[in-house]
XYZ file of C-alpha atoms in Angstrom:
657
model
C -35.275 -3.222 -35.788
C -37.859 -3.593 -38.645
C -37.635 -6.466 -41.147
C -36.605 -4.025 -43.689
C -33.567 -2.899 -41.620
C -30.393 -4.676 -42.364
C -28.633 -6.255 -39.422
C -25.381 -4.594 -40.886
C -25.159 -1.746 -43.146
C -22.080 -0.193 -44.586
C -22.106 2.882 -46.881
C -19.114 4.385 -48.741
C -16.769 2.905 -45.869
C -13.156 3.745 -46.195
C -10.006 2.923 -44.134
C -6.754 4.575 -44.390
C -3.482 4.034 -42.654
C -0.590 6.268 -42.168
C -0.640 9.807 -43.556
C 0.735 11.403 -40.554
C 4.157 11.730 -38.772
C 5.797 11.456 -42.242
C 4.346 8.021 -42.900
C 2.756 7.528 -46.353
C -0.845 7.209 -46.720
C -2.246 3.789 -47.505
C -6.006 3.265 -48.384
C -7.061 -0.307 -47.732
C -10.807 0.030 -48.186
C -12.284 2.338 -50.917
C -15.819 3.071 -50.485
C -17.227 -0.328 -49.489
C -21.089 -0.366 -49.514
C -22.763 -3.445 -48.351
C -25.889 -4.699 -46.304
C -26.174 -8.185 -44.502
C -29.391 -9.312 -43.363
C -30.079 -11.295 -40.218
C -29.531 -15.003 -40.522
C -27.332 -14.769 -43.656
C -24.384 -17.044 -44.195
C -21.844 -14.782 -46.160
C -18.303 -15.467 -47.395
C -15.961 -12.610 -48.112
C -13.424 -13.768 -50.365
C -10.239 -12.320 -51.511
C -6.400 -12.639 -51.958
C -4.028 -11.387 -49.395
C -3.897 -7.662 -48.949
C -7.338 -7.216 -50.625
C -8.693 -5.653 -47.526
C -10.908 -8.488 -46.339
C -9.433 -8.613 -42.826
C -9.616 -4.958 -42.351
C -13.393 -5.271 -43.522
C -13.867 -7.805 -40.665
C -12.201 -5.596 -38.175
C -14.538 -2.806 -38.933
C -17.623 -5.079 -38.959
C -16.791 -6.456 -35.521
C -16.317 -2.910 -34.132
C -12.383 -3.650 -33.644
C -11.554 -0.525 -35.703
C -13.251 2.626 -36.701
C -13.513 3.602 -40.394
C -11.754 6.746 -41.751
C -14.950 7.852 -43.475
C -18.357 6.441 -44.341
C -20.945 5.258 -42.162
C -21.676 1.847 -40.507
C -24.965 0.729 -38.791
C -25.592 -2.200 -36.620
C -29.360 -2.943 -36.221
C -29.974 0.674 -37.430
C -27.617 2.211 -34.809
C -24.753 4.367 -36.165
C -21.506 2.789 -34.783
C -19.735 6.070 -35.126
C -21.880 7.558 -32.289
C -20.928 4.837 -29.709
C -18.103 5.305 -27.360
C -15.244 2.895 -26.365
C -17.164 1.174 -23.739
C -20.276 1.127 -25.863
C -18.347 -0.630 -28.658
C -17.030 -3.084 -26.000
C -20.539 -3.913 -25.135
C -21.470 -4.316 -28.706
C -18.660 -6.687 -29.334
C -19.585 -8.597 -26.294
C -23.486 -8.760 -26.898
C -23.573 -8.937 -30.691
C -20.499 -10.511 -32.222
C -18.417 -13.592 -31.769
C -14.998 -13.920 -33.169
C -13.323 -16.994 -34.642
C -9.611 -16.342 -35.638
C -7.312 -18.143 -37.707
C -4.809 -18.205 -35.005
C -7.473 -19.310 -32.411
C -6.503 -16.504 -30.099
C -6.950 -18.224 -26.850
C -5.434 -17.210 -23.602
C -2.568 -19.640 -22.795
C -2.904 -19.371 -18.990
C -6.718 -20.150 -18.953
C -8.286 -23.517 -19.508
C -10.691 -24.377 -22.258
C -13.700 -23.596 -20.126
C -12.207 -20.355 -18.725
C -11.572 -19.232 -22.326
C -15.065 -19.761 -23.184
C -16.279 -17.910 -20.259
C -14.528 -14.643 -20.925
C -17.273 -12.939 -22.846
C -19.752 -13.735 -20.232
C -17.258 -12.577 -17.458
C -17.240 -9.074 -19.179
C -21.066 -9.270 -19.534
C -21.197 -9.594 -15.741
C -22.974 -13.047 -15.795
C -22.702 -14.786 -12.543
C -19.897 -17.417 -12.035
C -22.287 -20.502 -11.625
C -24.040 -19.509 -14.793
C -20.991 -18.936 -16.771
C -19.538 -22.213 -15.831
C -22.630 -24.054 -16.682
C -23.084 -22.490 -20.159
C -19.405 -22.860 -21.045
C -19.534 -26.426 -20.104
C -22.672 -27.097 -22.127
C -21.181 -25.280 -25.209
C -17.897 -27.359 -25.003
C -19.828 -30.710 -24.536
C -21.785 -29.802 -27.546
C -18.824 -29.267 -29.649
C -17.292 -32.523 -28.373
C -14.932 -31.245 -25.812
C -16.526 -32.302 -22.762
C -13.560 -34.293 -21.759
C -11.207 -31.281 -22.361
C -12.852 -28.574 -19.991
C -9.871 -28.058 -17.920
C -7.123 -28.478 -20.577
C -5.111 -25.525 -21.462
C -4.566 -24.481 -25.210
C -1.168 -25.900 -25.327
C -2.772 -29.329 -24.518
C -5.410 -29.149 -27.273
C -5.048 -29.910 -31.098
C -5.462 -27.100 -33.648
C -9.049 -28.326 -34.428
C -10.003 -28.535 -30.794
C -8.590 -24.973 -30.046
C -10.748 -23.658 -32.973
C -13.814 -25.360 -31.402
C -12.989 -23.657 -28.236
C -12.777 -20.494 -30.182
C -16.266 -21.088 -31.489
C -17.691 -21.955 -28.272
C -16.250 -18.679 -26.912
C -18.108 -16.805 -29.803
C -21.229 -18.471 -28.838
C -21.125 -17.693 -25.065
C -23.040 -14.609 -25.014
C -25.376 -15.773 -27.949
C -23.022 -15.063 -30.852
C -25.875 -13.307 -32.943
C -23.120 -12.362 -35.426
C -20.195 -14.906 -35.879
C -17.156 -13.271 -37.551
C -14.809 -16.137 -38.681
C -11.421 -14.785 -40.104
C -9.729 -17.676 -42.004
C -11.083 -19.909 -39.383
C -9.641 -23.127 -41.371
C -6.394 -21.587 -42.509
C -4.183 -23.356 -39.831
C -6.081 -26.689 -39.871
C -5.811 -30.074 -41.634
C -8.542 -31.092 -44.050
C -10.386 -33.199 -41.544
C -10.551 -30.373 -38.881
C -11.399 -27.990 -41.688
C -14.410 -29.975 -42.660
C -15.612 -30.194 -38.947
C -15.325 -26.456 -38.432
C -17.129 -25.605 -41.618
C -19.888 -27.981 -40.758
C -20.238 -26.285 -37.466
C -20.454 -22.868 -39.088
C -23.078 -24.215 -41.416
C -25.172 -25.598 -38.515
C -24.871 -22.226 -36.772
C -26.067 -20.525 -39.884
C -29.011 -22.864 -39.924
C -29.684 -22.044 -36.181
C -30.229 -18.434 -37.201
C -26.887 -17.016 -36.219
C -25.554 -14.520 -38.925
C -22.145 -15.964 -40.132
C -19.500 -13.748 -41.837
C -16.759 -15.861 -43.124
C -13.575 -14.380 -44.275
C -11.365 -16.563 -46.543
C -8.992 -16.567 -49.504
C -10.037 -20.366 -50.276
C -12.883 -20.229 -52.909
C -13.746 -23.881 -52.009
C -14.347 -22.843 -48.393
C -16.200 -19.865 -49.595
C -18.487 -21.934 -51.728
C -19.965 -23.531 -48.624
C -21.621 -20.125 -47.813
C -24.969 -18.995 -49.186
C -23.614 -15.694 -50.371
C -20.238 -14.899 -51.631
C -18.801 -11.510 -51.866
C -15.409 -10.903 -53.552
C -13.163 -8.003 -52.697
C -10.041 -6.759 -54.466
C -7.943 -3.753 -53.807
C -10.277 -2.605 -51.105
C -13.356 -2.560 -53.145
C -16.268 -5.131 -53.789
C -15.975 -6.482 -57.371
C -18.537 -9.334 -57.101
C -21.508 -10.144 -54.933
C -23.683 -13.167 -55.617
C -26.530 -11.421 -53.632
C -28.651 -12.038 -50.708
C -29.564 -15.699 -50.580
C -32.954 -16.814 -49.121
C -32.841 -17.652 -45.461
C -34.192 -21.036 -44.519
C -37.512 -21.021 -42.586
C -35.924 -22.475 -39.440
C -33.125 -19.790 -39.481
C -35.773 -17.000 -40.105
C -37.700 -18.312 -37.224
C -34.635 -18.286 -35.130
C -33.603 -14.871 -36.022
C -36.989 -13.509 -35.152
C -36.605 -15.119 -31.654
C -33.515 -13.022 -30.943
C -34.430 -10.120 -28.516
C -33.938 -6.607 -29.909
C -30.101 -5.788 -29.972
C -30.772 -2.188 -28.688
C -33.602 -3.055 -26.502
C -35.357 -1.385 -23.407
C -32.113 -1.895 -21.215
C -30.116 0.372 -23.565
C -26.752 -0.365 -24.272
C -23.609 -0.451 -22.268
C -24.629 -3.580 -20.595
C -26.105 -4.323 -17.135
C -23.586 -5.609 -14.813
C -24.774 -8.590 -12.439
C -21.518 -9.632 -10.587
C -20.676 -6.086 -9.243
C -17.362 -4.967 -8.108
C -16.764 -7.839 -5.768
C -17.285 -10.352 -8.685
C -15.003 -8.327 -10.914
C -12.242 -8.020 -8.302
C -12.650 -11.900 -7.627
C -11.963 -12.733 -11.115
C -9.163 -10.258 -11.509
C -7.406 -11.770 -8.419
C -7.757 -15.114 -9.709
C -6.407 -14.288 -13.174
C -3.647 -12.133 -11.600
C -2.403 -15.001 -9.273
C -2.282 -17.288 -12.025
C -0.344 -15.074 -14.379
C 2.146 -13.967 -11.646
C 3.176 -17.474 -10.817
C 3.645 -18.509 -14.658
C 7.123 -16.857 -14.275
C 8.063 -17.424 -10.617
C 11.496 -16.258 -10.890
C 10.685 -12.776 -12.360
C 7.830 -12.487 -9.788
C 10.043 -13.495 -6.882
C 12.669 -10.794 -7.917
C 10.053 -8.135 -8.056
C 8.615 -9.308 -4.544
C 12.217 -8.994 -3.206
C 12.184 -5.476 -3.814
C 8.960 -4.870 -2.032
C 9.980 -7.300 0.693
C 13.309 -5.521 1.409
C 11.732 -2.045 1.227
C 8.992 -2.888 3.879
C 11.262 -4.810 6.071
C 13.873 -2.082 6.093
C 11.278 0.550 7.106
C 10.020 -1.605 10.079
C 13.500 -2.502 11.213
C 15.098 1.072 10.786
C 12.001 2.661 12.568
C 12.108 -0.049 15.258
C 16.001 0.459 15.789
C 15.508 4.230 15.879
C 12.574 4.096 18.145
C 14.505 1.776 20.579
C 17.648 3.921 20.453
C 15.184 7.125 21.367
C 13.590 5.102 24.163
C 16.945 4.116 25.579
C 18.280 7.673 25.748
C 15.122 9.108 26.945
C 14.863 6.509 29.689
C 18.457 7.183 30.837
C 17.840 10.986 30.695
C 14.548 10.575 32.436
C 16.139 8.891 35.470
C 17.719 12.334 36.281
C 14.321 14.044 35.852
C 12.432 14.277 32.623
C 10.321 17.343 33.630
C 12.901 18.957 35.881
C 14.358 22.369 36.246
C 17.213 23.629 38.510
C 17.199 27.308 39.685
C 20.172 28.803 41.165
C 21.405 32.515 41.931
C 24.162 33.317 39.435
C 25.826 36.728 38.611
C 25.429 37.648 35.071
C 29.026 39.120 35.049
C 32.023 38.801 37.430
C 31.422 42.295 38.382
C 27.708 41.724 39.522
C 26.874 41.001 43.184
C 24.003 38.667 44.011
C 22.403 37.491 47.070
C 21.472 33.861 47.704
C 17.984 32.355 46.955
C 15.736 32.536 49.877
C 12.726 30.272 50.908
C 10.507 33.292 49.901
C 11.957 32.769 46.330
C 10.939 29.199 46.662
C 7.370 30.101 47.586
C 7.052 32.495 44.636
C 8.073 29.717 42.219
C 5.397 27.307 43.736
C 2.903 29.796 42.774
C 3.758 30.119 39.070
C 1.508 28.272 36.212
C 2.815 24.897 35.264
C 4.953 24.323 38.468
C 3.907 21.344 40.228
C 6.660 21.329 43.145
C 9.466 23.908 43.955
C 11.824 22.258 46.562
C 14.779 24.135 48.220
C 17.993 22.180 48.277
C 20.782 22.940 50.715
C 23.916 21.325 49.570
C 27.345 20.720 51.231
C 30.149 18.123 51.945
C 30.710 16.416 55.076
C 32.615 13.467 56.503
C 30.283 10.569 57.147
C 31.554 8.021 59.688
C 30.589 4.424 61.033
C 32.806 2.667 63.440
C 36.435 3.298 62.047
C 35.374 3.933 58.508
C 35.249 7.601 57.099
C 33.558 8.645 53.828
C 33.363 12.103 52.355
C 30.027 12.603 50.845
C 27.565 15.204 49.841
C 24.740 15.998 52.150
C 21.385 17.548 50.891
C 18.960 19.251 52.938
C 15.465 18.648 51.519
C 11.792 18.781 52.120
C 9.169 16.087 51.873
C 8.822 16.848 48.260
C 12.181 15.302 47.379
C 10.664 12.075 45.669
C 8.400 14.298 43.485
C 10.896 17.086 42.742
C 13.853 14.815 41.832
C 11.775 11.758 40.635
C 13.941 9.678 43.113
C 12.170 6.930 44.983
C 13.384 5.013 47.937
C 14.791 1.347 47.731
C 14.389 0.600 51.301
C 12.876 2.148 54.581
C 10.665 5.120 54.772
C 11.149 8.970 53.997
C 10.928 11.437 56.679
C 7.845 13.524 57.313
C 6.551 16.977 58.047
C 6.974 16.443 61.774
C 10.609 15.445 61.445
C 11.141 18.717 59.555
C 9.411 20.577 62.299
C 11.407 19.075 64.971
C 14.747 19.252 63.271
C 14.866 15.400 63.640
C 18.321 13.824 63.066
C 17.265 11.201 60.478
C 19.066 10.457 57.241
C 18.505 8.560 54.042
C 21.596 7.425 52.368
C 22.598 6.616 48.771
C 23.928 3.316 47.239
C 27.718 4.460 47.444
C 27.501 5.688 50.938
C 25.826 2.404 51.913
C 28.610 0.492 50.276
C 31.270 2.398 51.917
C 29.871 2.497 55.435
C 28.147 -0.929 55.539
C 30.545 -3.030 53.476
C 29.991 -5.757 56.250
C 26.482 -6.337 54.764
C 24.642 -4.862 57.791
C 21.095 -3.598 57.090
C 21.750 0.245 57.342
C 17.954 1.041 58.162
C 17.963 1.755 61.865
C 21.669 2.276 62.215
C 23.444 5.386 63.422
C 26.089 7.275 61.392
C 27.848 10.388 62.189
C 27.762 13.411 59.740
C 30.466 15.687 60.707
C 30.195 14.333 64.202
C 26.511 14.771 64.489
C 24.784 11.436 64.902
C 21.935 10.717 62.551
C 19.760 7.488 62.267
C 19.393 5.892 58.929
C 15.767 5.432 58.140
C 16.115 4.670 54.386
C 18.100 3.947 51.410
C 17.712 5.786 48.054
C 17.145 3.879 44.744
C 20.137 3.830 42.439
C 20.365 6.530 39.924
C 23.495 5.650 38.136
C 25.595 8.183 36.149
C 24.778 10.752 33.497
C 27.440 11.799 31.049
C 30.093 9.910 33.051
C 29.172 11.632 36.322
C 29.448 8.674 39.053
C 28.500 10.782 42.089
C 24.604 10.732 41.920
C 24.387 7.913 44.556
C 27.140 9.442 46.753
C 24.979 11.346 48.972
C 22.935 11.636 52.082
C 19.645 13.454 52.380
C 18.401 14.947 55.475
C 15.349 17.372 56.621
C 16.041 20.908 55.297
C 15.522 22.487 58.750
C 18.083 19.852 60.236
C 20.682 20.412 57.504
C 20.091 24.268 57.930
C 20.488 24.346 61.795
C 22.916 21.353 62.701
C 25.160 20.991 59.703
C 25.561 24.183 57.524
C 24.312 27.071 59.629
C 22.416 28.895 56.905
C 18.762 29.171 55.977
C 19.407 29.841 52.272
C 19.103 27.012 49.716
C 21.979 26.396 47.319
C 19.587 25.701 44.581
C 15.868 24.836 43.898
C 14.372 21.961 42.282
C 11.349 22.598 40.207
C 9.154 19.986 38.584
C 6.701 21.099 35.981
C 3.320 19.572 34.770
C 3.585 19.887 31.056
C 7.006 19.198 29.281
C 5.673 21.088 26.208
C 5.600 24.234 28.202
C 9.185 23.992 29.755
C 10.657 26.937 27.808
C 7.531 29.126 28.887
C 7.962 28.030 32.527
C 11.679 28.949 32.370
C 10.925 32.453 31.288
C 8.274 32.762 33.963
C 10.569 31.871 36.649
C 13.365 34.171 35.526
C 10.797 37.065 35.175
C 9.299 36.430 38.713
C 12.696 36.399 40.356
C 13.767 39.509 38.569
C 10.699 41.309 39.998
C 11.145 39.850 43.481
C 15.011 40.254 43.734
C 15.193 43.638 41.848
C 17.716 42.104 39.325
C 18.111 39.402 36.760
C 20.509 37.274 38.802
C 18.767 33.913 38.509
C 19.763 31.029 36.202
C 17.635 28.262 35.299
C 18.948 24.993 34.192
C 16.139 23.724 31.905
C 16.875 19.917 31.706
C 13.231 19.465 30.856
C 13.726 21.637 27.786
C 16.955 19.970 27.047
C 15.236 16.413 27.136
C 12.415 17.651 25.055
C 14.694 19.125 22.414
C 16.686 15.707 22.602
C 13.408 13.899 22.097
C 12.832 15.910 19.011
C 16.164 15.155 17.701
C 15.887 11.609 18.307
C 12.419 11.537 16.650
C 13.978 13.346 13.656
C 16.584 10.958 13.462
C 14.188 8.104 13.699
C 11.997 9.612 10.767
C 15.183 10.184 8.750
C 16.071 6.365 9.068
C 12.638 5.537 8.025
C 12.876 7.777 4.912
C 16.334 6.310 4.030
C 14.685 2.876 4.317
C 11.596 4.031 2.283
C 13.980 4.519 -0.498
C 14.400 0.821 -1.039
C 10.582 0.810 -1.098
C 10.527 3.318 -3.921
C 13.270 1.121 -5.743
C 10.952 -1.944 -5.218
C 7.909 0.179 -6.853
C 9.990 1.078 -9.966
C 10.783 -2.707 -10.213
C 7.040 -3.378 -10.070
C 6.371 -0.798 -12.826
C 9.102 -2.242 -15.042
C 7.922 -5.761 -14.678
C 4.424 -4.596 -15.455
C 5.435 -2.862 -18.498
C 7.215 -5.867 -19.692
C 4.199 -7.936 -18.883
C 2.037 -5.666 -20.992
C 4.384 -5.959 -23.883
C 4.367 -9.696 -23.709
C 0.616 -10.040 -23.187
C -0.397 -7.496 -25.822
C -2.181 -10.268 -27.817
C -4.002 -11.366 -24.812
C -5.139 -7.899 -24.338
C -6.465 -7.652 -27.752
C -8.314 -11.006 -27.252
C -9.968 -9.609 -24.180
C -11.154 -6.501 -25.933
C -12.413 -8.538 -28.923
C -14.528 -10.547 -26.475
C -16.039 -7.420 -24.738
C -13.567 -6.226 -22.195
C -13.855 -2.310 -21.541
C -10.917 -0.226 -21.019
C -11.622 -0.195 -17.239
C -11.574 -3.999 -17.194
C -8.207 -4.101 -18.592
C -6.932 -1.381 -16.244
C -8.559 -3.209 -13.304
C -6.820 -6.480 -14.517
C -3.200 -5.022 -14.680
C -3.751 -2.851 -11.449
C -4.964 -5.889 -9.568
C -1.807 -7.724 -10.652
C 0.517 -4.934 -9.492
C -1.364 -4.697 -6.101
C -1.288 -8.447 -5.708
C 2.572 -8.330 -6.020
C 2.707 -5.469 -3.542
C 0.437 -7.109 -1.080
C 2.429 -10.390 -1.066
C 5.559 -8.486 -0.761
C 4.235 -6.327 2.004
C 3.056 -9.302 4.091
C 6.319 -10.936 3.517
C 8.213 -7.715 4.440
C 6.098 -7.244 7.443
C 6.946 -10.742 8.695
C 10.647 -10.394 7.899
C 10.909 -6.943 9.503
C 9.344 -8.224 12.676
C 11.602 -11.287 12.815
C 14.724 -9.073 12.203
C 13.638 -6.609 14.914
C 13.019 -9.696 17.410
C 16.368 -10.961 16.592
C 18.037 -7.531 17.208
C 16.360 -7.438 20.762
C 17.592 -10.978 21.490
C 21.093 -9.775 20.594
C 20.859 -6.870 23.004
C 20.318 -4.123 20.525
C 17.325 -1.893 21.448
C 14.316 -2.178 18.979
C 10.773 -1.268 19.588
C 8.286 -2.417 17.086
C 5.468 -0.142 16.305
C 2.111 -1.333 14.918
C 1.833 2.100 13.291
C 5.071 1.602 11.572
C 4.312 -1.967 10.464
C 0.766 -0.959 9.105
C 2.250 2.068 7.590
C 4.966 0.187 5.809
C 2.395 -2.255 4.519
C 0.049 0.467 3.427
C 3.113 2.114 1.578
C 3.742 -1.113 -0.282
C 0.284 -1.324 -1.361
C 0.334 2.333 -2.388
C 3.476 1.732 -4.450
C 1.786 -1.044 -6.366
C -1.031 1.437 -7.076
C 1.032 4.212 -8.071
C 3.720 2.415 -10.028
C 1.199 -0.108 -11.614
C -1.106 2.568 -12.810
C 1.010 3.565 -15.861
C 1.550 0.204 -17.428
C -2.175 -0.696 -16.527
C -3.224 2.616 -18.261
C -1.051 1.633 -21.267
C -2.579 -1.750 -21.744
C -6.093 -0.246 -21.508
C -5.435 2.324 -24.130
C -4.141 -0.371 -26.597
C -5.822 -0.283 -30.039
C -7.732 -3.681 -30.196
C -6.577 -4.386 -33.876
C -2.859 -3.691 -33.298
C -3.032 -5.685 -29.969
C -4.552 -8.845 -31.879
C -1.908 -8.590 -34.601
C 0.984 -8.183 -32.305
C 3.833 -11.067 -32.088
């Protein structure tokens, strides 16, 4: 900027309010033209409604003119965007308001630091400079006092210190003494005089002509027009040297402001402010947290209960073969004739893809006897594949081997109910001899207990013997009653069932084989249980959604309550994204705190359910997912209030009640 270029230059500046949506148009400024040089101490005086405050808002880039031009250091303000105007307010201007406009939740030092915060100044440098300014203004003992703990004169001095934080090249003071007593007014005016002598350009807005007389140039405005101007007064030599020492306002680094703290520093400050604001109204914050806590805990508990129920059902069904099929020869209609399955059929099934084991089972009922105790039971002739085919291990003893099958050995493995019936005296059955339809068999093992499925209590009431022995010594037939098939991949159960039916149709010449596909039933049951678990989780998520709506409502209320604070932050250089980040951070902080509390609560409830005997399986995925949903809820539902805050008009925000 050359020496001949005014620091501030207005030409034909007009400002009109209304004129749309049926509101009448009101012209507040009517063609104001004015030049203010660097280092001047100017008083703009006028009665209430004369347009002087509107002029100050335009000078401070808080508002835009309806028409006319405004240049700052030779740069047309109309060409600057919202963030560039924020930069200009931050770098060039310092505001001193009649109502002080300090943020109630911040200390004196923190209020002074705000312009430097938005300029990206590192925290240690901000704190040091703010402390030095407050000490210079006689508030060294009030650094950590909040505005409510300071007198009016002290608050105004904090406001002046804030105006000087980033240099305060241009001080805009709007009725700075209007709310002060005479002593405090004199102190504030003396400070403004000293600032003017130090090279600051001071523009004082006042209706008091005695106050205006302290300035070196007085401009009178009436009905939106300048009616008197005492003219540019000579700037003292000291002030002239000071103004020449100022770096160019629009220098080599351009405008828009370099940021030094980076995103981490911005977020740290936003988190600090958010934490403080949230706990100013703990009751409301607690109610908001409660919605998130209930939502997160409900999701965790519902999914844990659903998973526990699913596990219990699947465990019970798996006892009877999770990957098993049972094949039997069954006529399609009562008129059809069919032959029994053969061992050749079993061999064909073994060769099919996805079939791990195919075991013939020869079934019949016999009278088992030991001593004078008789017990009617089922006998099954099986091969050495029994344990794999039916997923049925031994509780005691050993299983018979291939040599026993080859030699038609009379060895038997008994179930729990047979043991209870024949060995009620407590004798160890292994090694003992029992009769099966008068044929002696040596007991070499005891089957593990299976229990019952769907009310069937007969699974453990059986004896298994080698297939060859059952065929030759007990039942006199080589044909299996049915075939047990174990498959490798449960997902291919349906395809394997169809492959068995097709292969048997080719081999037997007719489709007379039926497959009892327990594997497919269990797979379908598992899918059903998973669906039910997800439905429980979705139902629980509704409460999380309600909690998110609560966050949005509280944030909307917070924006309304803190509109003036938003205006103060904008006046001191906050960009739209700074305001957006601040309110988004507050929403996320609520959601994170609620999410953590909800996770703890949900885990504790799930543990309590397990201690009470109710199946509940905690899932890390469910816990992390519920927490992630809580944070996402804060982001989604906090965005609209935060966006509304960021889009507020600075002047309207400052003038809000």
